[in-house]
Coordinates of C-alpha atoms in Angstrom, one line a residue:
X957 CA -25.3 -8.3 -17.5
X958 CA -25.4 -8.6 -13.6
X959 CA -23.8 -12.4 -13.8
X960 CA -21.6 -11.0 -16.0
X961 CA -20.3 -8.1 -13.9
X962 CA -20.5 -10.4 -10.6
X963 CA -18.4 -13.0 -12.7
X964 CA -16.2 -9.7 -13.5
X965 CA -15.9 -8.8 -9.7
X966 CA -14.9 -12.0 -8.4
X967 CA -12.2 -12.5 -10.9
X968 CA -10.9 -9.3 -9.8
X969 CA -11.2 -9.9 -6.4
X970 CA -9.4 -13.6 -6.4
X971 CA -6.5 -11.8 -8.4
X972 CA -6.3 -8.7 -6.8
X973 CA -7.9 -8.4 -3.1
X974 CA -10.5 -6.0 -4.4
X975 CA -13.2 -7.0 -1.6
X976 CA -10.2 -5.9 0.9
X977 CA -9.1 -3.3 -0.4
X978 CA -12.5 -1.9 -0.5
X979 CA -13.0 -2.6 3.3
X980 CA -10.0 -1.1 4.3
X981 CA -10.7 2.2 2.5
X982 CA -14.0 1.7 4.3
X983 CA -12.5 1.4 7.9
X984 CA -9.9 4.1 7.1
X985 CA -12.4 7.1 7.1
X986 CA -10.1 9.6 5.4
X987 CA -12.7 12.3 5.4
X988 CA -12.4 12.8 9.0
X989 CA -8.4 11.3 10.0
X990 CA -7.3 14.5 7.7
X991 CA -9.0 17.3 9.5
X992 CA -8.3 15.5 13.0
X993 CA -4.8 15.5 12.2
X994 CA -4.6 18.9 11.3
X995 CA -6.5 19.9 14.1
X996 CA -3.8 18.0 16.3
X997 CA -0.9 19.1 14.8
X998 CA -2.1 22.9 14.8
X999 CA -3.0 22.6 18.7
X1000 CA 0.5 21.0 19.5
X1001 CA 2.2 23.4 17.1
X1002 CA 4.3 25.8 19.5
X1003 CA 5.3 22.6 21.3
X1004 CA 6.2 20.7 18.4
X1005 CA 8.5 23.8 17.0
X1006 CA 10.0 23.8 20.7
X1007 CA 11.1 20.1 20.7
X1008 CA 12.9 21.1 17.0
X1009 CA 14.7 23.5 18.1
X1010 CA 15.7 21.5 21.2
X1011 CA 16.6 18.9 19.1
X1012 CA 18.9 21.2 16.8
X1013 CA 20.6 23.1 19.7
X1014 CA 21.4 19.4 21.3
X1015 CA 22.7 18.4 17.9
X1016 CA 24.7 21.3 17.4
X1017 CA 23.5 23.0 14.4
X1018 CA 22.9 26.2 13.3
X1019 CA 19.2 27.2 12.9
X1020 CA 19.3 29.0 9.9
X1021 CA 20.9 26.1 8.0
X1022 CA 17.8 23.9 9.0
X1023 CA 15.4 27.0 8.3
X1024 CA 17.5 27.0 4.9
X1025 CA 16.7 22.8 4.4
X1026 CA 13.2 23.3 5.4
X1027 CA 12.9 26.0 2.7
X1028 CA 13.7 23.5 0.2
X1029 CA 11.6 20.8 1.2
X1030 CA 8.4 22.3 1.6
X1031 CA 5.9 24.4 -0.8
X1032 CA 7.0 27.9 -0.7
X1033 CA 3.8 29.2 1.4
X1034 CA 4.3 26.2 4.2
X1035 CA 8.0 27.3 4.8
X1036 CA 7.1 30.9 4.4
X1037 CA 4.7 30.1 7.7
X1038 CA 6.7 28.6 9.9
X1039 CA 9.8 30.1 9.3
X1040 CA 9.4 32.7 11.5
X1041 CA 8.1 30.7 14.0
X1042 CA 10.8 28.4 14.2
X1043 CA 13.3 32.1 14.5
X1044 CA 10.8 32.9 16.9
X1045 CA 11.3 29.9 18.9
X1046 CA 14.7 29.8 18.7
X1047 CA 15.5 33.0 20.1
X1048 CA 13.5 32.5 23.4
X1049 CA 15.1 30.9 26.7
X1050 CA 14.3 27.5 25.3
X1051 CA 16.1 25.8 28.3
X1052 CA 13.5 26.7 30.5
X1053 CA 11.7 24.1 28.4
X1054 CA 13.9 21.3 29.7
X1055 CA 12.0 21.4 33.0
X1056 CA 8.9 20.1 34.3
X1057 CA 7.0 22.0 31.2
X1058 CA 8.6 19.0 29.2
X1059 CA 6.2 16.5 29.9
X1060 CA 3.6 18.8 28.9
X1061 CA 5.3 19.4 25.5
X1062 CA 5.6 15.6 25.6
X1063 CA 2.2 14.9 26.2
X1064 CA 1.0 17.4 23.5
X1065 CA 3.1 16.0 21.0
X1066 CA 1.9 12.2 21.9
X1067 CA -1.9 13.0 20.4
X1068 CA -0.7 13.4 16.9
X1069 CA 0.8 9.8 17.2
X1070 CA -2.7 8.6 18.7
X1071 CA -4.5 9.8 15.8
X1072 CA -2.4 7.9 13.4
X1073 CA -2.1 5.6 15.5
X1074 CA -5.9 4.9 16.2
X1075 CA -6.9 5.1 12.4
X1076 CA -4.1 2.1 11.2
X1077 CA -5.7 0.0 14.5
X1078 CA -9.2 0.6 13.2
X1079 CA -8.1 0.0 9.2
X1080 CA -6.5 -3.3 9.9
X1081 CA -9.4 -3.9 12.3
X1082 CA -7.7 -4.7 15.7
X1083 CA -8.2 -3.5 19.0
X1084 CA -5.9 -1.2 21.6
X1085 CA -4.0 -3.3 23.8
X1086 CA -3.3 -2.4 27.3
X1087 CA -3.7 1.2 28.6
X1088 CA -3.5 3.5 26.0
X1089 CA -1.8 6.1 27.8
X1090 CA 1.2 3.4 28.3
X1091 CA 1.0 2.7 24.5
X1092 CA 1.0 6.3 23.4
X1093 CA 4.2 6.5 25.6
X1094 CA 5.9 4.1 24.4
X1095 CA 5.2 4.8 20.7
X1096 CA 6.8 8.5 21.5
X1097 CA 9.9 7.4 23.0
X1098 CA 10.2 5.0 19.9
X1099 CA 9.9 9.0 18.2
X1100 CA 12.4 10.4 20.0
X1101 CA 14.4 7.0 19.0
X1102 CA 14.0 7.4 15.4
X1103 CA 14.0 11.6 15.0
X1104 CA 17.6 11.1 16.5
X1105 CA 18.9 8.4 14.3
X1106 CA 17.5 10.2 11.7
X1107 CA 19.2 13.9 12.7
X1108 CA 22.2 11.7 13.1
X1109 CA 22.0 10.3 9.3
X1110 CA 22.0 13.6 8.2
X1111 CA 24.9 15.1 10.9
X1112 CA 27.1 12.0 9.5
X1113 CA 26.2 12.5 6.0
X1114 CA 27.1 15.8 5.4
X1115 CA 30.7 15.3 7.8
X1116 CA 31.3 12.0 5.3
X1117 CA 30.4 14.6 2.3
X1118 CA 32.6 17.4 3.3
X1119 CA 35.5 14.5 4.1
X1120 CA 35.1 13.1 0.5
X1121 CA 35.4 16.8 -0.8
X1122 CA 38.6 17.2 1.4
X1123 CA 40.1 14.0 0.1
X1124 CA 38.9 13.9 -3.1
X1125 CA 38.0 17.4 -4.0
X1126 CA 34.8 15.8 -5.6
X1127 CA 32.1 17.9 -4.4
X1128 CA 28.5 16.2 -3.9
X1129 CA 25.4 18.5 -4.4
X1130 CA 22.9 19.5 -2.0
X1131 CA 24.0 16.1 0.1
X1132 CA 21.4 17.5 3.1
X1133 CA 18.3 17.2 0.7
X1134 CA 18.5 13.5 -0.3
X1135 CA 20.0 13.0 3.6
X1136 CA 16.4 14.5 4.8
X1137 CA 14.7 12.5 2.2
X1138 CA 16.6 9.0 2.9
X1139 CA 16.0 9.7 6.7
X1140 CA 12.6 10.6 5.7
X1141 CA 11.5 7.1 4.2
X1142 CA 13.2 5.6 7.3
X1143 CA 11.2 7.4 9.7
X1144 CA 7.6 6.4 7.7
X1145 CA 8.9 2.7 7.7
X1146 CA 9.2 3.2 11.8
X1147 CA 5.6 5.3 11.5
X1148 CA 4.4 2.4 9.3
X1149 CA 5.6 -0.7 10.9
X1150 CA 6.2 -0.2 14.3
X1151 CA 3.5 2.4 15.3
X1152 CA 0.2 0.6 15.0
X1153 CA -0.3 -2.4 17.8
X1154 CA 1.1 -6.1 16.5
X1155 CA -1.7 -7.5 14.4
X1156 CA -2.1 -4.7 12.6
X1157 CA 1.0 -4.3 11.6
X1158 CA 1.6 -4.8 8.3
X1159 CA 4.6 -7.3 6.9
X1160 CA 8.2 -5.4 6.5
X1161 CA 8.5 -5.9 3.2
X1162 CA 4.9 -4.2 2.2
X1163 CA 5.9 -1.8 4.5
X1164 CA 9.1 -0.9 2.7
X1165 CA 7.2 -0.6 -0.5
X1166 CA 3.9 1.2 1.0
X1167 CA 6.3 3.7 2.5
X1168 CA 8.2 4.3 -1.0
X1169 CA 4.5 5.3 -2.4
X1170 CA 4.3 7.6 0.6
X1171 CA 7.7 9.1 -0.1
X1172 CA 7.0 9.5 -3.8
X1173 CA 3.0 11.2 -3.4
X1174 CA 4.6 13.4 -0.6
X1175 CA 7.0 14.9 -2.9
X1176 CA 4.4 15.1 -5.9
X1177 CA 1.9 17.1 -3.3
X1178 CA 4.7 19.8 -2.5
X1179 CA 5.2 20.0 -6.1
X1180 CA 1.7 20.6 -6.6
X1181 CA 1.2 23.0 -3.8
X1182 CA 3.6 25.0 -4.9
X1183 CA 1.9 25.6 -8.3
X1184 CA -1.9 25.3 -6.5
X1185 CA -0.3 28.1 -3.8
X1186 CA 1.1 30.6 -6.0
X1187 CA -2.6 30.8 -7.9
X1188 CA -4.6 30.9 -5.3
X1189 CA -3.2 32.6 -2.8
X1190 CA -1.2 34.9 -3.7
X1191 CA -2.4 38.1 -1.3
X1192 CA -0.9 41.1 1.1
X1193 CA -0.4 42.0 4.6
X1194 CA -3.5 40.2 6.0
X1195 CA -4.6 38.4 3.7
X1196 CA -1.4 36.8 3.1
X1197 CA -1.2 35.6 6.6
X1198 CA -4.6 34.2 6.6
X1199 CA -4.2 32.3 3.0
X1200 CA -0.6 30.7 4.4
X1201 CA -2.7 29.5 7.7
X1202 CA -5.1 28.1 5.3
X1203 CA -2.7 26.6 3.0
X1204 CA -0.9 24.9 6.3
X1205 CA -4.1 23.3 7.0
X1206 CA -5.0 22.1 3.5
X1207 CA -1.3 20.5 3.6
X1208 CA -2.0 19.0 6.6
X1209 CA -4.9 17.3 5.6
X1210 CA -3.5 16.3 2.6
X1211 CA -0.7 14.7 4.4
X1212 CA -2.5 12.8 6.9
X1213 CA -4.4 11.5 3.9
X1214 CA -1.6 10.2 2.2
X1215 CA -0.1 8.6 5.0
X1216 CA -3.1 6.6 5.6
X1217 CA -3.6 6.2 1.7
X1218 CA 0.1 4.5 2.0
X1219 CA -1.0 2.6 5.4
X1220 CA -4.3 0.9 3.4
X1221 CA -2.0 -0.1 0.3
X1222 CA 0.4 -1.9 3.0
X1223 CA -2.4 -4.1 4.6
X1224 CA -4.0 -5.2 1.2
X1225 CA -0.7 -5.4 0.2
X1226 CA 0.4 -7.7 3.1
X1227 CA -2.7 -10.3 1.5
X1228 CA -0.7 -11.1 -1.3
X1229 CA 1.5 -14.4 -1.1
X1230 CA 4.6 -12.3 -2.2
X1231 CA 4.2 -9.5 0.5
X1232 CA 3.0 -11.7 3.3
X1233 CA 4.1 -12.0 6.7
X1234 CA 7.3 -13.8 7.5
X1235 CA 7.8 -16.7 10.1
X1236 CA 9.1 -14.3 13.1
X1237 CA 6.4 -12.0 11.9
X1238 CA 3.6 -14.2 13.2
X1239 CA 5.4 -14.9 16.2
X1240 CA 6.3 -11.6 17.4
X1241 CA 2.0 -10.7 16.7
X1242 CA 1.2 -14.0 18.4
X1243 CA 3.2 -12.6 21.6

């Protein structure tokens, strides 16, 4: 029976990678990258919401037509949370921010990077290279890079829907949803491809896929929490602000987790003939 189930294993493993993708679940520790993340995120929160609204006043738009997206892609009890933080935010002197209080914000913001950052290094089982400072700073101007093609995919999407309306007089639903979704899944394949160091990257084309899995279990766990959030936390006055800080921290978790769910299923996928790296691949990781 233990020949048998050995015979068993290593068919499995010469036809599927099973012996990797057991080691890379192994490396990825997701009991403790969800909670660190959370903790992260919640520390650089007030910054975070400060570089949003930054971002929206630089791009023009009106902040309660973002609250309004953000009310439809998140679970009902996240949005409900940071709504009024974001109207908070937005309502202060927020160019006092564009001083030397901006590095701060910047620095702040750079640790929730290095934690994903740290845990893709450590699941694909390759070192930091260089000062880490230097790499956490470059991997946040990259952000700022690819949050502002990404606001500028939806700014442009909704113009070229409101022309084709004009022209046409055809009028395309809710075109900012799938714009945020579409800009989304380009901003995980930066997150997925370009934010761990080069050899543990994995290949573009596992990275396309991977981040299509992420896309697709991010939306099933707001689904989810919206049903999970109603039941069990549906409270008053106090209570109600505790539960939504609560459920903001199980979402959190549950995030991170995902993301490095996707980043595992990228690397094992990237041992696979069909998914491995390309040519100029290997030569921009040998570099």
């Amino acid at each position: 029976m233990k020949k048998r189930l050995k015979k068993i294993w290593a068919y499995l493993d010469r036809r599927f990678r099973v012996d990797a993708l057991v080691t890379y679940f192994t490396r990825a520790q997701l009991t403790l990258v969800g909670p660190t993340f959370a903790y992260y995120v919640v520390l650089t929160l007030i910054p975070l919401l400060i570089m949003f609204v930054l971002t929206i006043a630089a791009l023009n738009l009106k902040t309660e037509h973002v609250v309004t997206v953000l009310a439809q892609m998140l679970p009902s009890s996240i949005a409900n949370f940071l709504t009024p933080i974001v109207n908070s935010v937005a309502h202060t002197n927020t160019k006092s921010y564009l001083s030397f209080s901006l590095i701060f914000i910047v620095w702040s913001l750079s640790q929730v990077l290095a934690v994903l950052r740290s845990t893709f290094n450590k699941i694909a089982d390759k070192e930091e290279v260089g000062l880490p400072i230097l790499s956490r700073l470059w991997a946040f101007l990259w952000l700022i890079v690819m949050l502002v093609t990404v606001a500028a995919i939806i700014l442009i999407g909704n113009i070229t829907a409101l022309l084709i309306n004009h022209w046409t007089g055809i009028v395309i639903a809710s075109p900012t949803r799938w714009l945020v979704i579409i800009g989304l899944w380009i901003f995980l394949i930066w997150v997925n491809y370009r934010l761990p160091v080069k050899g543990a990257r994995p290949s573009f084309l596992a990275a396309i896929v991977g981040t299509l899995i992420d896309l697709s279990l991010l939306m099933l766990l707001n689904r989810v929490f919206v049903w999970f959030a109603n039941i069990q936390f549906h409270r008053s006055g106090v209570y109600q602000s505790l539960a939504s800080i609560a459920v903001f921290l199980i979402w959190l978790d549950l995030l991170a987790t995902i993301l490095v769910v996707g980043f595992v299923l990228m690397t094992w996928l990237t041992e696979f003939p069909f998914f491995s790296k390309d040519d100029k691949e290997k030569e921009e990781e040998s570099v």
